[in-house]
RNA sequence: GGGCCGGUAGCUCAGUUAGGGAGAGCGACGGACUCUUAACCCGUCGGUCGCGUGUUCAAAUCGCGCCCGGCCCGCCA
């Protein structure tokens, strides 16, 4: 390592800023981390378009962890665009990698997670060791497994309003984009071995960093017997491929491959991508921070004669306190999340500081929404907290994104957010008009609320409803449209009849609530038993929301006949 | 074992880059609403800022040592 090593740490959001009086971009504190990253990029004085990269190897499921690669880069891209730069955000699908083992779970085209039993698993098993782009789509829809997976990521980016350019690694090889890089590597084998050997023990005097695809069986091979950089070819033997404890058998074929008929190993492929795609910035997970990043930096400079991009390490997050694991089923996809959260809430989650380990807890997703709502209120100057307000003023415009469907003359400050758990309560009734009425009665929607704001506010109800159902939590009650099957004591039944009379006479929710207590006492019924009877009649459950006021908002005929057990 | 990154209230987190008030929401508890029944309102409780130590008039924040967790240091990505 030379003197530049100090600045090669990928932890640019943790390190103390380097003192550099000549650097006009290093202008100190930022409330939004993406600004600090953008400073680093601008300090390199890059030429437009600035290119931001993310990348992922096709696995079975595009889960929310992969979204880090998309969203972290996106916020930086947007900040740079605001500063007047042209920015491209590319996303490489590292799809020339071989399928090394069968995934336990797959996501279908809609993002729904399915097991291997639901697809043609045998087709996958027969293709172990082959590039993802050479394996049929298990769902039979796209041209390959890789294409299927890339389409999932593309769809997720679209759903999150992030414009990305998908780049197939296989296509880059096929088009010859890597030809020069491979030529460079194979022309200086000693140099590459020296550099890479400092990071990887497997690199010895025999090591050739190029993996041809066997012309006979199509698997990726690791045994190169001769190289001819000038001719642009290598000689190889299709030997066994060790994958963890397993072995993918080679066919024994010996042949010649061009640079377009193979791939670089990851440690070299990554810096080669930086060079070929002219990457200025790349966020990556902490697993890369101490492994491939330092070696990539070194290889970029010593082998490819290029400067590595500005890095940024993000912490992984957990789901319900556990690490994400598609095989263990502990994953959540973007489509799933968007069934319970507005897009802006998901984007907000990724606008939070990348260096913080975070837990996404579906059971208590209302907490995340509450925090978003507060963040939004801070943007509109409604929260007495200077720090939060500074962060919100900077980050909120990037978080809400372009997706809001509002009239041109809408004042964003007029937006309405129903508290998420209240929205879940409204989700107990199905009728949209009744939902709105309840929200108005509770004062969440004012008389002068614009139509678009009401529509947006009520959009949360269905999401909260889905959440309640999916987690089967204390909001998962459903107003019963038909009379549930309930056994009632005679005195409870008599009390219900009395209560029905009170409601029939016309009274408001508060009075109904009061009448419930009075009626119960009149009939010598335990108050709790009486409430339970009410909950069973209306929700087919022993508990529920504050009942009297809830009933007061429902249609009177319906309430009366239900209390009388008539319908 | 070595390196890197984290550790702030029961939970989720802000604050750490530039040293000066320890904070928010939720939960819990209590109250209010003629009313033990979950939405809304008011209030209270709740933290040795992982531990120790040093520097400083002053440390969650800076230095050093340690503890705990994650990642990397094999392969692969």
Coordinates of C-alpha atoms in Angstrom, one line a residue, chain A residues 3-550:
Chain A
X3 CA 0.5 6.8 0.7
X4 CA -2.8 6.8 -1.0
X5 CA -4.1 3.9 1.0
X6 CA -5.6 6.2 3.6
X7 CA -8.1 7.6 1.1
X8 CA -9.0 4.2 -0.2
X9 CA -11.2 3.2 2.7
X10 CA -14.6 2.6 1.3
X11 CA -16.2 3.9 4.5
X12 CA -16.5 7.4 3.3
X13 CA -19.5 8.1 5.5
X14 CA -17.6 7.0 8.6
X15 CA -14.2 8.4 8.1
X16 CA -13.3 11.9 9.3
X17 CA -13.1 14.2 6.3
X18 CA -9.6 14.7 5.0
X19 CA -8.3 18.2 5.4
X20 CA -7.9 19.6 1.9
X21 CA -8.0 23.3 1.6
X22 CA -7.7 23.1 -2.1
X23 CA -10.8 21.1 -2.4
X24 CA -13.8 23.4 -2.9
X25 CA -16.2 20.5 -2.7
X26 CA -15.2 19.6 0.8
X27 CA -17.4 22.3 2.3
X28 CA -18.2 20.5 5.5
X29 CA -21.3 19.2 7.1
X30 CA -24.3 17.8 5.3
X31 CA -27.7 16.8 6.7
X32 CA -28.2 14.2 4.0
X33 CA -25.5 11.6 3.4
X34 CA -26.0 11.6 -0.3
X35 CA -24.6 15.2 -0.4
X36 CA -21.4 14.0 1.3
X37 CA -21.1 11.3 -1.3
X38 CA -21.8 13.7 -4.1
X39 CA -19.0 16.0 -2.7
X40 CA -16.6 13.1 -3.0
X41 CA -17.6 12.4 -6.6
X42 CA -17.4 16.1 -7.6
X43 CA -14.0 16.3 -6.0
X44 CA -12.8 13.9 -8.6
X45 CA -13.8 16.4 -11.2
X46 CA -15.6 13.7 -13.4
X47 CA -16.7 14.4 -16.9
X48 CA -20.4 14.2 -17.6
X49 CA -22.2 11.9 -17.8
X50 CA -21.4 10.8 -14.3
X51 CA -21.9 7.0 -14.2
X52 CA -23.2 5.3 -11.1
X53 CA -23.2 1.5 -10.9
X54 CA -24.9 -1.1 -8.9
X55 CA -24.8 -4.8 -9.5
X56 CA -26.1 -8.1 -8.3
X57 CA -25.6 -11.7 -9.2
X58 CA -28.8 -13.4 -10.2
X59 CA -30.1 -15.5 -7.4
X60 CA -33.5 -16.9 -6.8
X61 CA -35.3 -13.9 -5.4
X62 CA -34.9 -10.2 -5.9
X63 CA -35.4 -9.1 -2.3
X64 CA -35.2 -5.9 -0.5
X65 CA -31.5 -6.3 0.2
X66 CA -30.9 -6.0 -3.5
X67 CA -32.8 -2.7 -3.5
X68 CA -30.0 -1.1 -1.5
X69 CA -27.9 -1.3 -4.7
X70 CA -30.6 0.6 -6.5
X71 CA -31.8 3.1 -4.0
X72 CA -28.5 4.2 -2.5
X73 CA -27.1 5.0 -5.9
X74 CA -30.4 6.7 -6.9
X75 CA -30.3 9.3 -4.1
X76 CA -26.7 10.1 -5.0
X77 CA -27.7 10.3 -8.7
X78 CA -30.6 12.7 -7.9
X79 CA -28.4 14.9 -5.8
X80 CA -25.8 15.2 -8.6
X81 CA -28.6 15.9 -11.1
X82 CA -29.8 18.7 -8.9
X83 CA -26.3 20.1 -8.9
X84 CA -26.5 20.2 -12.7
X85 CA -24.8 17.0 -13.8
X86 CA -25.9 14.5 -16.3
X87 CA -26.0 11.2 -14.5
X88 CA -26.5 7.6 -15.7
X89 CA -27.3 4.9 -13.2
X90 CA -26.4 1.5 -14.6
X91 CA -27.1 -1.8 -13.0
X92 CA -25.1 -4.8 -14.0
X93 CA -26.6 -8.2 -13.8
X94 CA -23.5 -10.4 -13.3
X95 CA -25.2 -13.1 -15.3
X96 CA -22.2 -14.8 -16.9
X97 CA -21.5 -16.2 -13.4
X98 CA -22.3 -19.9 -13.2
X99 CA -25.2 -21.3 -11.3
X100 CA -23.4 -22.9 -8.4
X101 CA -26.2 -24.5 -6.5
X102 CA -29.9 -24.8 -6.7
X103 CA -31.8 -21.9 -5.1
X104 CA -34.4 -22.9 -2.6
X105 CA -36.8 -20.2 -3.5
X106 CA -37.6 -18.3 -6.6
X107 CA -39.6 -15.3 -7.3
X108 CA -42.1 -15.4 -10.2
X109 CA -42.6 -12.6 -12.6
X110 CA -45.0 -10.9 -10.1
X111 CA -42.4 -11.1 -7.3
X112 CA -44.3 -13.9 -5.6
X113 CA -42.0 -16.3 -3.9
X114 CA -42.4 -19.9 -4.9
X115 CA -40.5 -23.1 -4.0
X116 CA -38.5 -25.2 -6.3
X117 CA -41.3 -27.7 -6.5
X118 CA -43.4 -25.2 -8.4
X119 CA -41.0 -24.9 -11.3
X120 CA -39.0 -27.2 -13.5
X121 CA -36.3 -27.8 -11.0
X122 CA -34.8 -30.6 -13.1
X123 CA -34.0 -28.1 -15.8
X124 CA -32.0 -26.1 -13.2
X125 CA -30.2 -29.1 -11.9
X126 CA -29.0 -30.1 -15.3
X127 CA -27.6 -26.7 -15.8
X128 CA -25.4 -26.4 -12.8
X129 CA -22.1 -24.7 -13.7
X130 CA -23.5 -22.9 -16.7
X131 CA -23.8 -19.1 -17.0
X132 CA -27.2 -17.9 -15.9
X133 CA -27.8 -16.5 -19.3
X134 CA -27.4 -20.1 -20.7
X135 CA -30.0 -21.6 -18.4
X136 CA -33.7 -21.6 -19.4
X137 CA -36.1 -19.5 -17.4
X138 CA -37.7 -21.8 -14.9
X139 CA -41.0 -20.1 -15.5
X140 CA -40.7 -20.5 -19.2
X141 CA -41.4 -16.9 -19.9
X142 CA -38.0 -15.2 -20.7
X143 CA -35.1 -16.3 -22.8
X144 CA -33.1 -17.3 -19.7
X145 CA -32.9 -17.6 -16.0
X146 CA -30.8 -14.4 -16.0
X147 CA -33.3 -12.5 -18.1
X148 CA -36.1 -13.5 -15.7
X149 CA -34.1 -12.2 -12.7
X150 CA -33.1 -9.0 -14.4
X151 CA -36.7 -8.4 -15.3
X152 CA -37.6 -8.7 -11.6
X153 CA -35.0 -6.0 -10.7
X154 CA -36.0 -3.8 -13.5
X155 CA -39.6 -4.1 -12.4
X156 CA -38.7 -3.3 -8.8
X157 CA -36.8 -0.2 -9.9
X158 CA -39.8 0.9 -11.9
X159 CA -42.1 0.5 -9.0
X160 CA -39.8 2.6 -6.9
X161 CA -39.5 5.3 -9.6
X162 CA -35.8 4.7 -10.1
X163 CA -34.6 5.0 -13.7
X164 CA -31.8 2.5 -14.3
X165 CA -30.1 1.1 -17.3
X166 CA -29.8 -2.7 -17.0
X167 CA -26.6 -4.0 -18.3
X168 CA -26.0 -7.7 -18.9
X169 CA -22.5 -8.8 -18.2
X170 CA -22.9 -11.6 -20.7
X171 CA -23.7 -9.1 -23.3
X172 CA -20.7 -7.0 -22.5
X173 CA -18.5 -10.1 -23.0
X174 CA -20.3 -11.0 -26.2
X175 CA -20.0 -7.5 -27.6
X176 CA -16.3 -7.5 -26.9
X177 CA -16.5 -4.8 -24.3
X178 CA -14.1 -6.8 -22.1
X179 CA -11.7 -7.8 -24.9
X180 CA -9.2 -5.2 -24.1
X181 CA -9.3 -5.7 -20.4
X182 CA -8.9 -9.5 -20.8
X183 CA -6.0 -8.9 -23.2
X184 CA -4.4 -6.7 -20.6
X185 CA -4.8 -9.3 -17.9
X186 CA -3.5 -12.2 -20.0
X187 CA -0.6 -10.1 -21.3
X188 CA 0.7 -9.4 -17.8
X189 CA 0.0 -12.6 -15.9
X190 CA 3.0 -12.1 -13.6
X191 CA 1.8 -8.6 -12.7
X192 CA -1.7 -9.7 -12.0
X193 CA -0.6 -12.7 -10.0
X194 CA 1.7 -10.4 -7.9
X195 CA -1.1 -7.9 -7.2
X196 CA -3.9 -10.3 -6.6
X197 CA -1.7 -12.8 -4.8
X198 CA -1.4 -10.3 -2.0
X199 CA -5.1 -10.7 -1.3
X200 CA -5.8 -14.3 -2.3
X201 CA -3.9 -17.4 -1.3
X202 CA -5.1 -19.4 -4.3
X203 CA -3.1 -17.3 -6.7
X204 CA 0.0 -19.1 -7.6
X205 CA 2.4 -19.2 -10.5
X206 CA -0.1 -21.4 -12.5
X207 CA -3.1 -19.2 -11.8
X208 CA -4.8 -17.8 -14.9
X209 CA -7.6 -15.3 -14.2
X210 CA -9.9 -16.3 -17.1
X211 CA -12.7 -18.9 -17.0
X212 CA -13.7 -20.2 -20.5
X213 CA -17.1 -21.6 -21.2
X214 CA -16.7 -25.2 -22.4
X215 CA -17.7 -25.5 -26.0
X216 CA -18.8 -29.0 -25.4
X217 CA -20.9 -28.9 -22.2
X218 CA -21.4 -25.2 -21.6
X219 CA -20.1 -25.0 -18.1
X220 CA -17.6 -22.5 -16.8
X221 CA -14.2 -24.0 -16.5
X222 CA -11.2 -23.1 -14.3
X223 CA -8.4 -24.9 -16.0
X224 CA -6.5 -22.8 -18.6
X225 CA -3.5 -24.6 -20.1
X226 CA -2.2 -21.9 -22.4
X227 CA -2.8 -18.3 -23.3
X228 CA -2.2 -16.4 -26.5
X229 CA -3.1 -12.8 -25.9
X230 CA -2.0 -11.7 -29.4
X231 CA -4.4 -14.2 -31.0
X232 CA -7.0 -13.5 -28.4
X233 CA -7.5 -17.1 -27.3
X234 CA -6.8 -19.5 -24.5
X235 CA -6.5 -23.2 -24.4
X236 CA -8.6 -25.0 -21.7
X237 CA -9.6 -28.3 -20.3
X238 CA -13.1 -28.8 -18.9
X239 CA -12.2 -30.2 -15.5
X240 CA -14.3 -30.5 -12.4
X241 CA -15.6 -27.3 -10.7
X242 CA -15.5 -27.3 -6.9
X243 CA -18.4 -25.5 -5.4
X244 CA -18.1 -25.5 -1.6
X245 CA -18.4 -29.1 -0.6
X246 CA -19.9 -30.2 -4.0
X247 CA -18.3 -30.8 -7.3
X248 CA -19.8 -30.0 -10.7
X249 CA -18.3 -32.5 -13.0
X250 CA -16.5 -31.3 -16.1
X251 CA -16.8 -33.2 -19.4
X252 CA -13.1 -33.4 -20.0
X253 CA -13.3 -31.6 -23.3
X254 CA -10.2 -29.7 -24.3
X255 CA -10.5 -26.7 -26.6
X256 CA -9.8 -23.2 -27.5
X257 CA -11.8 -20.2 -26.4
X258 CA -11.8 -16.6 -27.4
X259 CA -12.0 -13.7 -24.9
X260 CA -15.8 -13.6 -25.7
X261 CA -16.2 -17.2 -24.8
X262 CA -15.4 -17.0 -21.1
X263 CA -15.3 -14.6 -18.2
X264 CA -13.0 -12.9 -15.8
X265 CA -13.2 -14.0 -12.1
X266 CA -15.0 -11.6 -9.9
X267 CA -11.9 -10.0 -8.4
X268 CA -10.8 -8.9 -11.8
X269 CA -14.2 -8.5 -13.4
X270 CA -15.3 -5.8 -10.9
X271 CA -12.4 -3.4 -11.6
X272 CA -12.7 -4.3 -15.3
X273 CA -16.3 -3.1 -15.2
X274 CA -15.2 0.1 -13.6
X275 CA -12.8 0.7 -16.5
X276 CA -15.1 -0.5 -19.3
X277 CA -18.2 1.3 -18.1
X278 CA -16.3 4.4 -16.8
X279 CA -17.8 4.1 -13.3
X280 CA -17.6 7.1 -11.0
X281 CA -19.4 5.9 -8.0
X282 CA -20.6 2.5 -6.7
X283 CA -22.3 1.6 -3.4
X284 CA -21.8 -1.9 -2.1
X285 CA -22.6 -4.0 0.9
X286 CA -20.3 -4.5 3.8
X287 CA -19.3 -8.0 2.5
X288 CA -17.3 -6.3 -0.2
X289 CA -15.6 -3.8 2.0
X290 CA -12.7 -5.8 3.2
X291 CA -12.5 -8.4 0.5
X292 CA -12.9 -7.5 -3.1
X293 CA -12.7 -3.7 -2.7
X294 CA -9.1 -3.4 -1.6
X295 CA -7.9 -5.9 -4.2
X296 CA -10.1 -4.2 -6.8
X297 CA -8.6 -0.8 -6.0
X298 CA -5.1 -2.3 -6.4
X299 CA -5.9 -4.1 -9.6
X300 CA -7.6 -1.1 -11.1
X301 CA -4.4 1.0 -10.7
X302 CA -1.7 -1.6 -11.3
X303 CA -3.4 -3.6 -14.0
X304 CA -6.1 -1.5 -15.7
X305 CA -4.4 1.8 -15.1
X306 CA -7.7 3.3 -14.1
X307 CA -8.8 5.1 -10.9
X308 CA -11.5 3.1 -9.0
X309 CA -14.8 4.8 -8.4
X310 CA -15.9 6.6 -5.3
X311 CA -17.0 3.8 -3.0
X312 CA -19.7 3.7 -0.3
X313 CA -20.3 0.8 2.0
X314 CA -23.8 0.3 3.3
X315 CA -24.8 -1.8 6.3
X316 CA -27.1 -4.7 5.8
X317 CA -30.5 -4.6 7.3
X318 CA -32.4 -7.3 9.0
X319 CA -36.0 -8.4 8.6
X320 CA -37.8 -9.0 11.8
X321 CA -34.5 -9.1 13.6
X322 CA -33.1 -11.9 11.4
X323 CA -30.7 -11.7 8.5
X324 CA -32.3 -11.9 5.1
X325 CA -32.3 -15.4 3.8
X326 CA -34.3 -16.5 0.8
X327 CA -33.7 -20.2 1.7
X328 CA -35.1 -19.7 5.2
X329 CA -37.9 -17.7 3.8
X330 CA -36.9 -14.5 5.6
X331 CA -37.3 -12.2 2.6
X332 CA -39.6 -9.5 1.5
X333 CA -39.9 -8.3 -2.0
X334 CA -40.7 -4.9 -3.3
X335 CA -44.2 -5.8 -4.6
X336 CA -45.0 -7.3 -1.2
X337 CA -43.8 -4.2 0.6
X338 CA -45.7 -1.9 -1.7
X339 CA -48.9 -3.7 -0.7
X340 CA -48.6 -2.3 2.8
X341 CA -46.5 0.9 2.3
X342 CA -46.6 3.9 0.0
X343 CA -43.7 4.2 -2.4
X344 CA -42.4 7.2 -0.6
X345 CA -42.2 5.3 2.7
X346 CA -40.1 2.6 1.1
X347 CA -37.8 5.2 -0.4
X348 CA -37.6 6.9 2.9
X349 CA -36.3 3.8 4.5
X350 CA -33.4 3.9 2.1
X351 CA -32.8 7.6 2.6
X352 CA -31.8 6.9 6.2
X353 CA -28.1 6.7 6.9
X354 CA -26.5 3.8 5.1
X355 CA -23.9 3.1 7.9
X356 CA -26.6 2.2 10.4
X357 CA -27.6 -1.4 10.7
X358 CA -31.4 -1.4 10.6
X359 CA -34.2 -3.7 11.2
X360 CA -37.3 -3.7 9.1
X361 CA -40.0 -5.2 11.2
X362 CA -43.2 -6.0 9.3
X363 CA -45.1 -6.7 12.5
X364 CA -44.5 -3.1 13.5
X365 CA -44.3 -1.5 10.1
X366 CA -46.6 1.2 11.6
X367 CA -43.6 2.5 13.4
X368 CA -41.7 3.1 10.2
X369 CA -44.7 4.8 8.7
X370 CA -45.0 7.0 11.8
X371 CA -41.4 8.0 11.4
X372 CA -42.0 8.8 7.8
X373 CA -45.0 10.9 8.7
X374 CA -43.0 12.8 11.2
X375 CA -40.2 13.3 8.7
X376 CA -42.8 14.7 6.2
X377 CA -44.3 17.0 8.8
X378 CA -40.8 18.2 9.6
X379 CA -40.4 19.1 5.9
X380 CA -43.5 21.2 6.1
X381 CA -42.2 22.9 9.2
X382 CA -44.6 21.2 11.6
X383 CA -42.1 19.6 13.9
X384 CA -40.2 21.4 16.6
X385 CA -36.9 19.6 16.0
X386 CA -34.2 21.5 14.2
X387 CA -32.1 18.5 13.3
X388 CA -34.9 16.4 11.9
X389 CA -36.1 19.5 10.1
X390 CA -32.8 20.1 8.4
X391 CA -32.6 16.5 7.3
X392 CA -36.2 16.6 6.0
X393 CA -35.8 19.8 4.2
X394 CA -32.9 18.4 2.2
X395 CA -33.9 14.7 1.8
X396 CA -37.7 14.9 1.5
X397 CA -37.9 16.2 -2.1
X398 CA -35.8 13.2 -3.1
X399 CA -37.8 10.8 -1.1
X400 CA -41.3 11.7 -2.4
X401 CA -40.0 11.3 -6.0
X402 CA -42.0 11.9 -9.1
X403 CA -44.9 9.5 -8.6
X404 CA -47.5 11.6 -6.8
X405 CA -50.6 12.0 -8.9
X406 CA -51.7 15.5 -8.0
X407 CA -53.3 18.3 -9.9
X408 CA -50.9 21.0 -11.1
X409 CA -52.2 23.6 -8.6
X410 CA -52.1 21.3 -5.6
X411 CA -50.4 22.7 -2.6
X412 CA -48.3 19.8 -1.2
X413 CA -48.7 21.1 2.3
X414 CA -52.4 20.2 2.0
X415 CA -51.5 16.5 2.0
X416 CA -53.2 14.3 4.6
X417 CA -51.7 11.3 6.3
X418 CA -54.0 9.1 8.3
X419 CA -52.0 7.6 11.2
X420 CA -51.2 4.1 10.0
X421 CA -53.0 2.3 12.9
X422 CA -56.0 4.4 12.4
X423 CA -56.0 3.5 8.8
X424 CA -56.0 -0.1 9.9
X425 CA -59.1 0.5 12.0
X426 CA -60.8 2.0 9.0
X427 CA -59.8 -1.1 7.1
X428 CA -62.2 -3.0 9.3
X429 CA -65.0 -1.7 7.1
X430 CA -65.2 -2.3 3.4
X431 CA -67.3 0.6 2.2
X432 CA -65.0 3.4 0.9
X433 CA -67.6 6.1 1.6
X434 CA -67.9 4.8 5.2
X435 CA -64.1 4.9 5.6
X436 CA -64.0 8.5 4.5
X437 CA -66.9 9.4 6.8
X438 CA -65.1 7.8 9.7
X439 CA -61.9 9.7 8.9
X440 CA -63.9 12.9 8.7
X441 CA -65.7 12.3 11.9
X442 CA -62.4 11.8 13.7
X443 CA -61.1 15.0 12.3
X444 CA -58.4 13.6 10.2
X445 CA -59.9 15.0 7.1
X446 CA -61.0 18.6 7.2
X447 CA -64.0 20.1 5.4
X448 CA -61.8 22.0 3.0
X449 CA -59.5 19.1 2.2
X450 CA -58.8 18.9 -1.6
X451 CA -60.0 15.9 -3.4
X452 CA -56.5 14.7 -4.2
X453 CA -55.5 14.8 -0.6
X454 CA -58.5 12.8 0.5
X455 CA -57.8 10.2 -2.2
X456 CA -54.2 9.9 -1.1
X457 CA -55.1 9.7 2.5
X458 CA -57.6 6.9 2.0
X459 CA -55.1 5.0 -0.2
X460 CA -53.3 4.1 3.0
X461 CA -56.4 2.3 4.4
X462 CA -56.2 -0.6 2.0
X463 CA -52.5 -0.9 2.7
X464 CA -53.0 -0.9 6.4
X465 CA -55.8 -3.4 5.9
X466 CA -53.4 -5.7 4.0
X467 CA -50.9 -5.3 6.8
X468 CA -53.5 -6.3 9.4
X469 CA -54.5 -9.4 7.5
X470 CA -50.9 -10.4 6.7
X471 CA -49.7 -10.1 10.2
X472 CA -53.0 -11.1 11.7
X473 CA -52.5 -8.5 14.4
X474 CA -54.9 -6.7 16.7
X475 CA -56.3 -4.7 13.8
X476 CA -57.4 -7.7 11.8
X477 CA -61.1 -7.4 12.3
X478 CA -63.6 -7.3 9.6
X479 CA -67.1 -5.9 9.9
X480 CA -69.3 -8.9 9.3
X481 CA -71.9 -8.4 6.5
X482 CA -73.9 -11.4 7.6
X483 CA -75.0 -12.5 11.0
X484 CA -72.3 -14.6 12.7
X485 CA -73.2 -17.7 14.5
X486 CA -73.3 -16.7 18.2
X487 CA -74.7 -18.3 21.3
X488 CA -76.1 -15.7 23.7
X489 CA -77.5 -15.9 27.2
X490 CA -81.1 -14.7 27.6
X491 CA -80.1 -11.7 29.6
X492 CA -77.5 -10.7 27.1
X493 CA -80.0 -11.1 24.4
X494 CA -82.5 -9.0 26.2
X495 CA -79.8 -6.3 26.8
X496 CA -79.0 -6.3 23.1
X497 CA -82.7 -5.8 22.3
X498 CA -82.8 -2.9 24.6
X499 CA -79.7 -1.4 23.0
X500 CA -81.2 -1.9 19.6
X501 CA -84.1 0.2 20.7
X502 CA -81.8 2.9 21.8
X503 CA -80.0 2.9 18.5
X504 CA -83.3 2.8 16.6
X505 CA -84.5 5.8 18.4
X506 CA -81.6 7.7 16.9
X507 CA -78.5 8.5 18.8
X508 CA -74.8 9.2 18.2
X509 CA -71.8 7.1 18.9
X510 CA -70.9 8.4 22.3
X511 CA -74.5 7.8 23.5
X512 CA -74.4 4.3 22.2
X513 CA -71.2 3.7 24.1
X514 CA -72.8 5.0 27.3
X515 CA -75.9 3.0 26.6
X516 CA -73.9 -0.2 26.5
X517 CA -72.9 0.3 30.0
X518 CA -76.3 1.3 31.2
X519 CA -78.0 -1.6 29.4
X520 CA -75.6 -4.1 30.7
X521 CA -76.2 -3.0 34.2
X522 CA -79.9 -3.0 33.8
X523 CA -79.8 -6.6 32.8
X524 CA -77.3 -7.7 35.4
X525 CA -74.8 -8.5 32.6
X526 CA -71.1 -8.1 33.1
X527 CA -69.9 -5.2 31.0
X528 CA -67.1 -7.2 29.5
X529 CA -69.5 -10.0 28.5
X530 CA -71.8 -7.5 26.9
X531 CA -69.0 -5.9 24.9
X532 CA -67.8 -9.4 23.8
X533 CA -71.3 -10.2 22.6
X534 CA -71.2 -7.0 20.6
X535 CA -67.8 -7.8 19.1
X536 CA -69.0 -11.2 18.1
X537 CA -72.1 -9.9 16.4
X538 CA -70.2 -7.3 14.4
X539 CA -66.7 -8.7 14.0
X540 CA -67.1 -12.4 14.9
X541 CA -64.3 -11.9 17.3
X542 CA -64.2 -11.5 21.1
X543 CA -62.6 -8.1 20.9
X544 CA -62.4 -5.1 18.7
X545 CA -62.3 -1.3 18.4
X546 CA -64.1 1.1 20.6
X547 CA -67.5 -0.2 19.9
X548 CA -70.1 2.4 20.6
X549 CA -68.5 5.2 18.6
X550 CA -67.8 2.7 15.8

